[in-house]
Coordinates of N, CA and C in Angstrom, one line a residue:
M1 N 89.9 66.8 84.7 CA 89.0 67.2 85.3 C 88.1 65.8 85.8
S2 N 87.3 65.6 86.5 CA 86.3 64.9 87.3 C 85.3 64.7 86.2
Q3 N 84.4 63.8 86.5 CA 83.0 63.9 85.3 C 82.0 65.0 85.9
S4 N 81.9 65.9 87.1 CA 81.3 66.9 87.2 C 81.5 67.9 86.4
G5 N 83.2 67.7 85.7 CA 83.7 68.8 84.8 C 84.6 70.1 86.2
A6 N 84.7 69.7 87.7 CA 85.2 70.2 87.9 C 86.7 69.6 88.4
F7 N 87.7 70.6 88.5 CA 89.4 70.3 88.3 C 89.3 69.6 89.7
K8 N 89.9 68.2 89.2 CA 90.3 67.7 90.4 C 92.0 68.3 91.0
V9 N 92.3 68.2 92.3 CA 93.5 68.5 92.8 C 94.1 66.8 92.9
D10 N 95.1 66.8 92.7 CA 95.9 65.6 93.1 C 97.2 65.5 92.8
L11 N 98.5 65.0 93.2 CA 99.8 65.1 93.8 C 100.7 65.5 92.0
G12 N 99.7 64.8 91.0 CA 100.7 64.9 89.7 C 100.0 66.2 89.2
N13 N 99.0 67.1 89.7 CA 98.5 68.5 88.9 C 99.5 69.5 89.8
C14 N 99.6 69.0 91.2 CA 100.9 69.7 92.2 C 101.8 69.6 91.7
E15 N 102.6 68.7 91.0 CA 103.7 68.7 90.9 C 104.2 69.4 89.9
R16 N 103.2 69.6 88.6 CA 103.5 70.6 87.5 C 103.5 72.1 87.7
E17 N 103.3 72.5 89.1 CA 102.9 73.6 89.2 C 104.3 74.4 89.4
P18 N 104.3 75.6 88.9 CA 105.6 76.2 89.2 C 106.5 76.8 90.7
I19 N 105.6 76.8 91.6 CA 105.9 76.9 92.6 C 107.3 76.0 93.3
H20 N 107.7 74.9 92.5 CA 108.6 74.4 92.9 C 110.3 74.8 92.3
V21 N 110.2 75.7 91.7 CA 111.7 75.9 90.7 C 111.9 77.0 92.0
L22 N 112.9 76.6 92.1 CA 114.0 77.4 93.0 C 113.9 79.1 92.8
G23 N 114.1 80.0 93.5 CA 114.5 81.1 92.8 C 113.1 82.0 92.3
N24 N 112.3 81.3 91.9 CA 111.2 82.4 91.4 C 110.3 82.5 92.3
I25 N 109.6 83.8 92.6 CA 108.6 84.5 93.2 C 107.3 84.5 92.5
Q26 N 106.3 83.9 92.9 CA 104.8 84.4 92.0 C 104.6 85.7 91.9
P27 N 104.6 86.6 90.6 CA 104.4 88.1 90.7 C 103.2 88.7 91.4
F28 N 102.0 87.8 91.9 CA 101.5 89.0 92.8 C 101.4 88.8 94.3
G29 N 102.5 88.4 95.1 CA 103.2 88.5 96.1 C 104.9 88.7 96.4
F30 N 105.0 88.7 97.2 CA 106.7 88.8 97.5 C 107.2 88.2 98.7
L31 N 108.5 88.2 98.8 CA 109.4 87.4 99.8 C 109.8 88.6 100.3
L32 N 109.8 88.3 102.0 CA 110.1 88.6 103.1 C 111.2 87.4 103.7
T33 N 112.2 87.4 104.7 CA 112.6 86.9 105.6 C 113.4 87.3 106.7
A34 N 113.2 87.0 107.8 CA 113.8 87.2 108.9 C 114.5 86.6 109.6
G35 N 115.6 86.3 110.3 CA 116.0 85.8 111.7 C 115.1 86.1 112.7
A36 N 115.7 84.8 113.3 CA 115.1 85.1 115.3 C 115.5 86.6 116.0
D37 N 115.9 87.1 115.4 CA 116.6 88.6 116.1 C 115.4 89.3 115.3
W38 N 114.6 88.9 114.4 CA 113.6 90.2 113.7 C 114.0 91.0 112.9
L39 N 115.5 90.6 112.1 CA 115.9 92.1 111.3 C 115.8 90.5 109.9
V40 N 116.0 91.9 108.9 CA 115.5 91.0 107.7 C 116.7 90.8 107.6
R41 N 116.6 89.6 106.3 CA 117.7 88.6 106.3 C 117.4 88.9 104.4
R42 N 116.4 88.7 103.5 CA 116.9 88.6 102.7 C 114.9 88.9 102.0
V43 N 115.2 89.8 100.6 CA 114.2 90.4 100.2 C 113.8 89.6 98.7
S44 N 112.7 89.8 97.9 CA 112.5 89.7 97.1 C 112.6 90.8 95.8
A45 N 112.9 90.7 94.8 CA 113.5 92.0 94.1 C 112.3 92.7 93.8
N46 N 111.1 92.1 94.3 CA 110.0 92.8 93.3 C 108.8 93.5 94.8
I47 N 109.8 93.8 95.9 CA 109.3 94.1 96.6 C 108.8 95.6 97.3
E48 N 109.7 96.0 96.3 CA 109.1 97.7 95.8 C 107.4 98.0 95.8
Q49 N 107.5 97.4 94.8 CA 106.2 97.2 94.3 C 104.7 97.0 94.8
F50 N 105.1 96.9 96.2 CA 104.2 96.1 97.0 C 104.2 96.8 98.1
I51 N 106.0 97.2 99.2 CA 105.8 98.3 99.8 C 106.6 99.1 99.6
G52 N 106.9 99.6 98.9 CA 108.0 101.4 98.5 C 109.5 100.8 99.4
Y53 N 110.2 99.8 99.2 CA 111.2 99.8 99.9 C 112.1 99.1 98.8
K54 N 113.1 99.9 98.4 CA 114.2 99.6 97.6 C 114.5 97.7 98.4
P55 N 114.8 96.9 97.3 CA 115.0 95.3 98.2 C 116.7 95.6 98.7
D56 N 117.1 95.9 98.0 CA 119.2 96.6 98.8 C 119.7 96.9 99.9
A57 N 118.0 98.5 100.2 CA 118.3 98.4 101.2 C 117.3 97.9 102.8
M58 N 117.0 97.1 102.3 CA 116.4 96.1 103.8 C 117.3 95.1 104.2
P59 N 117.7 94.5 103.9 CA 118.5 93.3 104.7 C 118.9 94.3 105.9
G60 N 118.8 93.9 106.9 CA 119.5 94.4 108.0 C 118.9 95.2 108.9
Q61 N 117.9 95.6 108.3 CA 116.4 96.6 109.0 C 115.8 95.8 110.1
P62 N 115.5 96.5 111.1 CA 114.1 95.5 111.8 C 113.0 95.7 110.7
L63 N 111.9 94.2 111.4 CA 111.4 94.5 110.4 C 109.8 95.2 111.0
T64 N 110.2 96.0 112.5 CA 109.0 96.8 112.9 C 109.5 98.3 112.3
A65 N 110.5 98.2 111.7 CA 110.9 99.7 110.8 C 110.4 99.7 109.5
I66 N 109.6 98.4 109.1 CA 108.9 98.2 107.6 C 107.9 97.6 107.7
L67 N 107.4 97.0 108.6 CA 106.1 96.2 109.2 C 105.4 96.8 110.4
S68 N 103.9 97.3 109.9 CA 103.2 97.6 111.2 C 103.1 96.6 111.9
E69 N 103.0 96.9 113.9 CA 102.8 96.5 114.9 C 101.9 95.3 114.4
K70 N 101.0 96.1 114.3 CA 99.7 95.1 113.5 C 99.5 93.9 112.8
A71 N 100.7 94.4 111.3 CA 101.2 93.3 110.3 C 102.0 92.3 111.2
L72 N 103.0 92.7 112.1 CA 103.9 92.1 112.8 C 103.2 90.7 113.9
H73 N 101.9 91.3 114.4 CA 101.1 90.4 115.5 C 100.8 89.1 115.0

């Protein structure tokens, strides 16, 4: 903390954040990856609670079948 009591961000406290741990997705979001062909490659296990699709049914699907055109734009 700084003298004013505000939290100061620096490399020391950033490196302690759990986001650098491979294989972990923070619970308030999900991961969806696609290839250059716009087909889903991988999704996180928690994706169903956010968009209603079962994770094992998504790989190979076109992004346009999952996300709206507005979201993709």
